[in-house]
Coordinates of C-alpha atoms and ligand atoms in Angstrom, one line a residue:
M1 CA 0.0 0.0 -0.1
T2 CA 1.1 3.4 -0.9
H3 CA 2.3 5.6 2.3
P4 CA 0.2 8.4 2.9
A5 CA 3.3 10.7 2.7
Q6 CA 3.8 9.7 -0.9
P7 CA 3.0 12.7 -3.2
K8 CA 0.9 12.5 -6.1
A9 CA 4.0 13.4 -8.3
S10 CA 7.3 14.7 -8.0
H11 CA 7.0 18.3 -9.1
F12 CA 4.4 21.0 -9.2
I13 CA 4.4 23.0 -12.4
N14 CA 1.9 25.4 -14.2
G15 CA -0.8 24.7 -11.7
A16 CA -0.5 20.9 -11.7
Y17 CA 1.4 17.9 -10.4
V18 CA 3.9 16.6 -13.0
E19 CA 6.0 13.5 -13.1
D20 CA 9.0 12.5 -15.0
T21 CA 10.4 9.1 -13.8
S22 CA 13.4 9.5 -15.8
G23 CA 15.1 11.7 -13.1
T24 CA 17.3 10.2 -10.5
P25 CA 15.1 8.6 -7.7
I26 CA 15.2 10.6 -4.5
P27 CA 14.0 8.1 -1.6
V28 CA 12.3 9.6 1.3
V29 CA 13.2 8.1 4.5
Y30 CA 11.3 8.5 7.7
A31 CA 14.1 9.5 10.2
A32 CA 12.3 7.9 13.1
S33 CA 12.4 4.5 11.6
G34 CA 14.9 4.4 8.8
E35 CA 12.1 3.1 6.6
Q36 CA 11.4 4.4 3.1
I37 CA 8.0 6.2 3.0
A38 CA 8.1 7.8 -0.5
V39 CA 10.0 8.2 -3.6
V40 CA 10.3 11.4 -5.8
H41 CA 12.4 12.0 -8.9
A42 CA 14.9 14.7 -9.4
A43 CA 14.0 17.1 -12.3
T44 CA 15.4 16.5 -15.7
P45 CA 16.5 19.3 -17.8
A46 CA 13.2 19.0 -19.5
I47 CA 11.3 19.6 -16.1
V48 CA 13.6 22.4 -15.1
E49 CA 12.8 24.1 -18.5
Q50 CA 9.1 23.6 -17.9
A51 CA 9.2 25.1 -14.6
L52 CA 11.1 28.2 -15.6
A53 CA 9.1 28.9 -18.8
S54 CA 5.9 28.5 -16.9
G55 CA 7.2 30.8 -14.2
K56 CA 8.3 33.3 -16.7
A57 CA 5.1 33.1 -18.7
A58 CA 2.8 33.8 -15.7
Q59 CA 4.7 36.7 -14.2
K60 CA 3.5 39.8 -16.1
A61 CA -0.2 38.9 -15.7
W62 CA 0.3 38.1 -11.9
A63 CA 2.2 41.6 -11.4
R64 CA -0.7 43.3 -13.3
M65 CA -3.3 42.1 -10.8
T66 CA -3.8 44.6 -8.0
G67 CA -1.9 43.9 -4.8
T68 CA -5.2 43.4 -3.0
E69 CA -6.3 40.6 -5.3
R70 CA -2.8 39.1 -5.0
G71 CA -3.0 39.3 -1.3
R72 CA -6.5 37.9 -1.1
I73 CA -5.3 34.7 -2.7
L74 CA -2.2 34.4 -0.1
R75 CA -4.4 34.9 2.7
R76 CA -6.9 32.5 1.5
A77 CA -4.1 30.0 1.5
A78 CA -3.1 30.9 4.9
D79 CA -6.5 30.1 6.0
I80 CA -6.4 26.6 4.2
I81 CA -3.1 25.9 5.8
R82 CA -4.5 26.6 9.4
A83 CA -7.7 24.5 8.7
R84 CA -5.3 21.6 7.5
N85 CA -2.6 22.2 10.2
H86 CA -2.8 18.7 11.8
E87 CA -2.4 16.9 8.5
L88 CA 0.4 19.3 7.3
S89 CA 2.1 18.9 10.5
V90 CA 2.0 15.1 10.3
L91 CA 3.6 15.4 6.6
E92 CA 6.3 17.8 8.1
T93 CA 7.1 15.4 10.8
Y94 CA 7.5 12.5 8.1
D95 CA 9.6 14.7 6.0
T96 CA 11.9 15.9 8.7
G97 CA 11.5 13.5 11.7
K98 CA 10.8 16.6 14.0
P99 CA 8.3 15.8 16.7
L100 CA 4.6 16.5 16.1
Q101 CA 4.7 18.6 19.4
E102 CA 7.0 21.1 17.5
T103 CA 5.3 20.8 14.0
L104 CA 2.0 21.5 15.1
V105 CA 2.9 25.0 16.3
A106 CA 6.0 25.9 14.3
D107 CA 5.7 24.8 10.7
A108 CA 2.6 25.1 8.8
T109 CA 1.5 27.8 11.3
S110 CA 4.4 30.0 10.5
G111 CA 4.1 29.4 6.9
A112 CA 0.5 30.5 7.3
D113 CA 1.6 33.6 9.2
A114 CA 3.9 34.5 6.3
L115 CA 1.2 34.3 3.8
E116 CA -1.2 36.2 5.9
Y117 CA 1.4 39.0 6.6
F118 CA 2.6 39.5 3.0
G119 CA -0.9 39.0 1.8
G120 CA -2.1 41.7 4.0
L121 CA 0.9 44.0 2.8
A122 CA 0.5 43.3 -0.9
G123 CA -2.2 45.9 -1.3
S124 CA -0.1 48.6 0.2
L125 CA 3.1 48.4 -1.8
T126 CA 3.3 51.8 -3.3
G127 CA 6.1 54.3 -4.6
E128 CA 6.4 57.9 -3.7
H129 CA 5.8 61.3 -5.0
I130 CA 8.9 63.6 -5.0
P131 CA 8.1 67.3 -5.6
L132 CA 10.8 69.1 -7.5
G133 CA 9.2 72.7 -7.8
E134 CA 7.1 72.6 -10.9
D135 CA 8.4 69.0 -11.8
W136 CA 8.2 65.9 -9.9
V137 CA 9.6 62.4 -9.6
Y138 CA 7.4 59.5 -8.8
T139 CA 8.5 56.1 -8.0
I140 CA 6.9 52.7 -8.7
R141 CA 7.7 49.6 -6.6
E142 CA 8.0 46.7 -9.2
A143 CA 8.5 43.2 -9.0
L144 CA 11.7 41.8 -9.9
G145 CA 10.4 38.9 -12.0
L146 CA 11.1 35.3 -11.9
C147 CA 12.6 34.2 -8.7
V148 CA 14.3 30.9 -7.6
G149 CA 13.9 29.6 -3.9
I150 CA 16.2 27.0 -2.7
G151 CA 15.5 25.5 0.7
A152 CA 17.4 23.6 3.4
W153 CA 16.0 20.6 4.9
N154 CA 15.0 21.8 8.6
Y155 CA 11.8 23.8 7.9
P156 CA 10.7 22.8 4.5
T157 CA 7.1 24.2 4.9
Q158 CA 8.4 27.4 6.6
I159 CA 11.1 28.0 4.0
A160 CA 8.8 27.6 1.0
C161 CA 6.4 30.2 2.6
W162 CA 9.0 32.5 3.8
K163 CA 10.4 32.8 0.3
G164 CA 7.0 32.3 -1.6
A165 CA 4.8 34.8 0.3
P166 CA 6.9 37.9 -0.2
A167 CA 8.0 37.0 -3.6
L168 CA 4.4 36.5 -4.7
A169 CA 3.0 39.5 -2.7
C170 CA 5.3 41.8 -4.6
G171 CA 4.2 40.4 -8.1
N172 CA 7.1 37.9 -8.8
T173 CA 6.7 34.3 -9.7
M174 CA 8.8 31.6 -8.2
V175 CA 10.4 28.0 -9.0
F176 CA 11.1 26.6 -5.5
K177 CA 13.6 23.7 -5.1
P178 CA 13.4 21.9 -1.7
S179 CA 16.2 20.2 -0.2
E180 CA 16.5 16.7 -1.6
A181 CA 16.4 15.5 2.1
T182 CA 12.8 16.9 2.5
P183 CA 11.0 17.1 -0.8
L184 CA 7.6 16.5 0.4
C185 CA 6.2 19.7 2.2
A186 CA 6.7 22.4 -0.5
L187 CA 4.5 20.5 -2.9
K188 CA 1.7 20.8 -0.5
V189 CA 2.3 24.6 -0.2
A190 CA 2.0 24.7 -4.0
E191 CA -1.0 22.6 -4.1
I192 CA -2.8 24.7 -1.5
L193 CA -1.8 28.1 -3.1
H194 CA -3.5 27.0 -6.1
E195 CA -6.6 25.7 -4.4
A196 CA -6.7 29.2 -3.0
G197 CA -6.9 30.6 -6.4
L198 CA -3.3 31.3 -7.6
P199 CA -2.9 31.3 -11.2
A200 CA -1.1 28.5 -12.9
G201 CA 2.7 29.1 -13.2
V202 CA 3.0 31.6 -10.2
F203 CA 4.4 29.1 -7.7
N204 CA 6.3 26.1 -9.0
V205 CA 8.0 23.2 -7.2
V206 CA 11.0 21.1 -8.9
Q207 CA 13.0 18.3 -7.0
G208 CA 16.6 17.7 -7.2
M209 CA 20.0 17.8 -5.8
G210 CA 22.7 20.8 -6.1
E211 CA 22.8 20.3 -9.9
V212 CA 19.1 21.2 -10.4
G213 CA 19.6 24.2 -8.0
G214 CA 22.7 25.1 -10.1
A215 CA 20.6 25.0 -13.4
L216 CA 18.0 27.2 -11.8
V217 CA 20.3 29.8 -10.6
T218 CA 22.3 30.1 -13.8
D219 CA 19.2 30.6 -16.1
P220 CA 19.2 33.9 -17.8
R221 CA 15.5 34.2 -17.3
V222 CA 15.9 34.2 -13.5
D223 CA 16.0 37.6 -11.7
K224 CA 16.6 36.7 -8.1
V225 CA 17.8 33.9 -6.1
S226 CA 17.0 33.2 -2.4
L227 CA 18.8 30.4 -0.7
T228 CA 18.6 28.9 2.7
G229 CA 21.6 26.9 3.3
S230 CA 25.0 26.4 4.5
A231 CA 27.8 29.0 4.2
P232 CA 29.8 27.0 1.5
T233 CA 26.7 26.4 -0.6
G234 CA 25.8 30.1 -0.1
K235 CA 29.3 31.2 -1.6
K236 CA 28.8 29.2 -4.6
V237 CA 25.3 30.3 -5.2
Y238 CA 26.0 34.0 -4.6
A239 CA 28.9 33.6 -7.1
A240 CA 26.8 32.1 -9.8
A241 CA 23.9 34.5 -9.2
A242 CA 26.6 37.5 -9.5
E243 CA 27.6 36.3 -12.9
G244 CA 24.0 36.9 -14.2
M245 CA 23.9 40.1 -11.9
K246 CA 20.9 38.7 -10.2
H247 CA 19.4 39.7 -6.9
V248 CA 20.1 37.4 -4.0
T249 CA 19.0 36.6 -0.5
M250 CA 21.3 34.4 1.4
E251 CA 20.0 32.8 4.7
L252 CA 23.1 30.8 5.9
G253 CA 24.6 29.1 8.8
G254 CA 25.8 30.5 12.3
K255 CA 27.6 29.9 15.2
S256 CA 25.8 32.2 17.4
P257 CA 26.6 33.2 20.8
M258 CA 24.3 33.2 23.8
I259 CA 25.9 35.2 26.7
I260 CA 24.6 34.5 30.2
F261 CA 25.7 37.1 32.8
D262 CA 25.8 36.4 36.7
D263 CA 22.6 38.3 37.4
A264 CA 20.5 36.3 34.9
D265 CA 17.4 34.5 35.9
I266 CA 18.9 30.8 35.9
E267 CA 15.7 29.2 34.9
N268 CA 15.1 31.6 32.0
A269 CA 18.7 31.3 30.7
V270 CA 18.6 27.5 31.0
G271 CA 15.2 27.6 29.0
G272 CA 16.7 29.7 26.5
A273 CA 20.0 27.5 26.1
I274 CA 17.7 24.5 25.7
N275 CA 15.4 26.2 23.1
G276 CA 18.4 27.5 21.2
N277 CA 20.3 24.3 21.1
F278 CA 17.9 21.3 21.3
Y279 CA 14.6 22.5 19.5
S280 CA 14.4 20.4 16.1
S281 CA 17.2 18.4 17.6
G282 CA 19.6 21.3 17.1
Q283 CA 18.8 21.7 13.4
V284 CA 18.2 25.3 13.4
C285 CA 20.5 28.0 11.8
S286 CA 20.0 30.7 14.4
N287 CA 20.9 28.2 17.4
G288 CA 23.0 29.6 20.1
T289 CA 25.5 27.0 20.2
R290 CA 28.1 29.0 21.9
V291 CA 26.8 29.4 25.4
F292 CA 29.0 31.9 27.3
V293 CA 28.2 31.6 31.0
Q294 CA 29.8 34.2 33.4
K295 CA 31.9 32.3 36.1
G296 CA 30.0 33.1 39.2
I297 CA 26.9 31.2 38.1
K298 CA 28.7 28.3 35.9
E299 CA 28.3 25.3 38.0
K300 CA 24.8 26.3 39.1
F301 CA 23.8 26.8 35.5
L302 CA 25.3 23.3 34.4
A303 CA 23.7 21.4 37.1
R304 CA 20.2 22.8 36.3
L305 CA 20.9 22.4 32.4
A306 CA 21.8 18.8 32.9
E307 CA 18.9 18.1 35.1
R308 CA 16.3 19.7 32.6
T309 CA 18.0 18.1 29.6
G310 CA 17.4 14.8 31.4
N311 CA 13.6 15.6 31.1
A312 CA 13.8 15.4 27.2
V313 CA 11.1 12.9 26.0
I314 CA 13.0 11.1 23.1
G315 CA 10.9 8.9 21.2
D316 CA 8.0 8.4 18.4
P317 CA 7.7 11.9 16.9
M318 CA 4.2 11.2 16.1
D319 CA 3.4 10.8 19.8
E320 CA 2.6 14.4 21.0
A321 CA 4.3 13.7 24.4
T322 CA 7.8 13.5 22.6
S323 CA 9.8 16.6 22.8
F324 CA 13.0 15.5 21.1
G325 CA 13.2 13.6 17.8
P326 CA 15.6 12.2 15.6
M327 CA 18.3 13.8 13.0
V328 CA 16.9 14.3 9.5
N329 CA 18.9 11.6 8.2
E330 CA 21.8 9.1 8.7
N331 CA 24.4 11.5 7.0
Q332 CA 23.4 14.2 9.3
M333 CA 23.6 12.0 12.4
N334 CA 27.0 10.8 11.6
I335 CA 28.2 14.4 11.0
V336 CA 27.1 15.3 14.4
L337 CA 28.6 12.3 16.0
G338 CA 32.0 13.2 14.4
Y339 CA 31.6 16.5 16.1
I340 CA 30.8 14.8 19.3
E341 CA 33.9 12.7 19.1
K342 CA 36.2 15.9 18.3
G343 CA 34.6 17.6 21.4
K344 CA 35.6 14.7 23.6
A345 CA 39.2 14.4 21.9
E346 CA 39.9 18.1 22.0
G347 CA 39.4 17.9 25.9
A348 CA 35.8 19.4 26.5
R349 CA 34.2 18.2 29.4
L350 CA 31.0 16.1 28.8
I351 CA 28.0 17.1 31.0
C352 CA 25.3 14.9 29.4
G353 CA 24.6 13.0 26.3
G354 CA 27.5 12.4 23.9
A355 CA 26.1 9.3 22.0
R356 CA 23.6 7.8 19.6
C357 CA 20.3 6.6 21.2
D358 CA 20.0 2.8 21.4
M359 CA 16.8 2.7 19.2
P360 CA 15.8 2.7 15.5
G361 CA 16.0 5.7 13.6
W362 CA 18.7 8.6 13.7
Y363 CA 18.3 9.6 17.3
L364 CA 21.1 11.4 19.0
Q365 CA 21.2 12.3 22.7
P366 CA 21.0 16.0 23.6
T367 CA 24.6 16.7 24.4
V368 CA 26.3 19.4 26.5
F369 CA 30.1 20.1 26.7
A370 CA 31.5 22.4 29.3
D371 CA 34.9 23.9 29.8
V372 CA 34.8 24.6 25.8
T373 CA 37.5 26.9 24.7
D374 CA 37.5 29.3 21.7
G375 CA 39.9 27.3 19.6
M376 CA 38.1 24.0 19.9
T377 CA 36.3 22.7 16.6
I378 CA 32.8 22.4 18.4
A379 CA 33.2 26.0 19.3
R380 CA 34.1 27.2 15.7
E381 CA 32.3 25.2 13.2
E382 CA 28.4 24.9 12.6
I383 CA 27.5 21.4 13.8
F384 CA 23.6 21.5 13.1
G385 CA 22.7 19.1 15.8
P386 CA 21.9 18.8 19.4
V387 CA 25.3 19.7 20.7
M388 CA 25.7 22.7 23.2
S389 CA 29.3 24.1 23.9
V390 CA 29.4 26.0 27.2
L391 CA 32.4 28.4 27.5
D392 CA 33.3 30.5 30.6
F393 CA 33.9 34.1 30.7
E394 CA 34.7 36.9 33.2
T395 CA 34.1 40.4 31.8
E396 CA 31.7 41.9 29.5
E397 CA 34.5 43.4 27.1
E398 CA 36.1 40.0 27.0
V399 CA 32.8 38.1 26.1
V400 CA 31.7 40.4 23.3
A401 CA 35.2 40.3 21.7
R402 CA 35.1 36.4 21.8
A403 CA 31.5 36.3 20.8
N404 CA 32.4 38.3 17.8
D405 CA 35.4 36.2 16.9
T406 CA 33.7 34.1 14.1
E407 CA 33.2 34.2 10.6
F408 CA 29.4 34.1 11.2
G409 CA 27.0 36.7 12.4
L410 CA 23.4 35.2 12.3
S411 CA 22.1 35.5 15.7
A412 CA 23.1 36.4 19.3
G413 CA 21.4 36.3 22.7
V414 CA 21.9 38.0 26.1
F415 CA 20.5 37.1 29.5
T416 CA 20.8 39.6 32.1
K417 CA 18.6 41.7 34.4
D418 CA 20.8 44.7 33.7
F419 CA 19.0 46.3 30.8
T420 CA 21.5 48.8 30.2
R421 CA 24.2 46.3 29.9
A422 CA 21.8 44.1 27.7
H423 CA 21.3 47.0 25.2
R424 CA 24.9 47.9 25.2
V425 CA 26.0 44.0 24.7
I426 CA 23.6 43.7 21.8
G427 CA 24.6 47.0 20.2
N428 CA 28.2 45.7 20.2
L429 CA 27.6 42.3 18.7
E430 CA 28.0 41.3 15.1
A431 CA 24.8 39.6 14.3
G432 CA 21.6 40.2 12.4
S433 CA 18.8 38.6 14.6
C434 CA 19.3 39.2 18.4
F435 CA 17.5 38.5 21.6
I436 CA 17.3 39.8 25.2
N437 CA 16.3 37.4 27.8
S438 CA 15.0 35.1 25.1
Y439 CA 16.2 33.0 22.2
N440 CA 15.2 31.9 18.8
D441 CA 11.7 33.6 18.5
A442 CA 11.2 34.4 14.7
P443 CA 7.9 36.1 14.4
V444 CA 7.0 37.1 10.7
E445 CA 6.9 40.8 11.7
A446 CA 10.6 40.8 12.5
P447 CA 13.4 41.0 10.1
F448 CA 15.4 37.8 10.1
G449 CA 19.0 37.2 8.5
G450 CA 22.6 37.5 9.2
V451 CA 25.7 39.6 8.7
K452 CA 29.2 38.3 7.8
A453 CA 29.4 34.8 6.5
S454 CA 25.7 34.3 7.6
G455 CA 24.2 35.9 4.7
V456 CA 23.0 38.8 2.7
G457 CA 19.5 40.2 2.9
R458 CA 16.5 39.7 5.3
E459 CA 13.5 37.5 5.3
N460 CA 10.2 38.3 6.9
S461 CA 9.0 41.8 7.9
K462 CA 8.6 44.8 5.6
E463 CA 12.3 44.4 5.0
A464 CA 11.7 41.4 2.9
I465 CA 9.6 43.6 0.4
K466 CA 12.9 45.4 -0.5
H467 CA 14.6 42.3 -1.2
Y468 CA 11.6 41.1 -3.7
S469 CA 10.9 44.3 -5.6
Q470 CA 12.8 47.2 -7.2
V471 CA 12.2 50.9 -7.5
K472 CA 11.7 52.7 -11.1
S473 CA 11.8 56.4 -10.7
V474 CA 10.2 58.6 -13.2
Y475 CA 11.2 62.3 -13.8
V476 CA 8.0 64.3 -15.0
R477 CA 8.9 67.7 -16.7
M478 CA 6.2 70.1 -17.0
G479 CA 7.9 72.9 -19.0
D480 CA 10.0 72.9 -21.9
V481 CA 13.3 70.9 -22.4
E482 CA 16.5 73.1 -22.2
A483 CA 19.2 71.9 -24.6
A484 CA 22.6 73.3 -25.4
F485 CA 22.1 73.0 -29.1
Ligands
LIG1 P1 23.1 23.0 2.0 O1 23.8 24.1 1.9 O2 23.7 21.7 1.7 O3 21.8 23.0 0.9 C1 21.1 23.9 0.7 C2 20.2 23.9 -0.5 O4 20.9 24.2 -1.5 C3 19.7 22.4 -1.0 O5 18.4 22.5 -1.4 C4 20.8 22.0 -1.8 O6 20.3 20.9 -2.6 C5 21.0 23.2 -2.6 N1 22.4 23.2 -3.3 C6 23.6 22.5 -2.9 N2 24.5 23.0 -4.0 C7 23.9 23.8 -4.9 C8 24.6 24.6 -5.8 N3 25.6 24.6 -6.1 N4 23.6 25.3 -6.5 C9 22.3 25.5 -6.1 N5 21.8 24.8 -5.1 C10 22.6 24.0 -4.3 O7 22.3 23.1 3.4 P2 21.5 22.0 4.1 O8 20.3 21.6 3.3 O9 22.4 21.0 4.5 O10 20.9 22.9 5.3 C11 21.7 23.2 6.5 C12 22.2 24.5 6.4 O11 21.2 25.5 6.1 C13 22.8 24.9 7.7 O12 24.2 25.6 7.4 C14 22.0 25.9 8.3 O13 22.5 26.8 9.1 C15 21.3 26.6 7.0 N6 20.2 27.1 7.3 C16 20.1 28.6 7.4 C17 18.9 29.3 7.7 C18 18.7 30.7 7.8 O14 17.8 31.2 7.6 N7 19.9 31.4 7.8 C19 17.6 28.5 8.1 C20 17.9 27.0 8.0 C21 19.1 26.3 7.6 P3 20.5 19.3 -2.0 O15 20.8 19.4 -0.6 O16 19.3 18.7 -2.4 O17 21.8 18.8 -2.8

């Protein structure tokens, strides 16, 4: 019997599911059991061509609709997603392995938020009038054209919506390629958008590995590329986009600092460290994986952290009591195990976890290392798994310098009761998305994105509109034209 997660076909192009089984098969393996639950096929050059051609052909008419009309479709899609949240959350869990306890509240719901938010903004995207005496300039905020979205595997529904919603609100069309590790959810997003009335060709989904992404990014019809992925992939995709002078948004990796001062509320700081390291089994780009704890509270913090981490309910992701699921796949589990071994070998003190769980599926124990020093591999490289590094510090000046001593700059958090210090420290940290006495909140109303090697551009909020539109300026002369001859 076909598994319920098996999609109707591999791709969604020009308003319909499309199959081409001559593409390389991409098996979809459920991370909690290791069983294959579905298969899709990578896009062949013919499929890539169909998707780009349909996106290109649909764009002008889509952009000519009023913003209110476009927004209504996006908001209708948000309503459908909310109505079908349970079913979509189950699919997200099959796609990623993340526990239903998370997917019910974080994935389809945040996708719906993006569709609702940008749907609401679509009708108010305007230019301005710039008076110049008798003459004037007016500006028109125009769509960029055809956009390519390329996703990572940790939030397949959310990433499709975070890219698709602002792109479509501005009058662009999109070809979206999910990660090969999680190909299922973006297809549902496309299906629901069309159920909500989206014209054919406006949002297309094609499957494939890096080479399909590469073919999309280098196509001359494409005006903008938005990637969520690792920094090394980001560098390649950014360079390829630059060849064609395309607009980009790069949402890349991080090694973000979380700074906990002696005066912090310990329970909140421990809660922030747990959320910022173990949610989605640590597969979150903005995670605060370098937890700097001021010396006075270090042992108290570690004791409480170990105690609360012991309360993680590791098990069947479909059981709503489960609070910690498997890694997305065996490969990622092995990468993370390699980092855990490096942490041990380089002399970090293992506080808890540190091994694979003795059960089927790709489960790792939530792992905390203390006495981590700045030069250790686990303090320098993005692990993308449930591995927290706790580092000690003494002074504010010292911790700010050490927190900034990384190529990355996605997020940063500070826990303290001294608000003057909190704002001063945040002001000095090189990061795009910051938190005070909290960690990893990502409401659609707030800009999200990184500095340094963590990326270019911002998703969410009104900022995203700037990254999916461009301004045309028009000078209007009321009098005669003066010419030299
Ligand atoms: P990858 O960088 O490996 O892949 C990202 C996407 O790019 C995938 O769809 C991948 O395809 C595709 N791709 C790979 N090579 C190319 C290429 N040459 N041209 C075009 N596309 C290409 O990232 P992961 O999927 O492993 O995701 C984890 C990473 O994503 C982490 O570094 C994480 O920090 C980051 N991330 C960043 C977020 C942010 O908002 N800043 C949010 C979430 C994750 P395929 O994998 O199918 O081969």
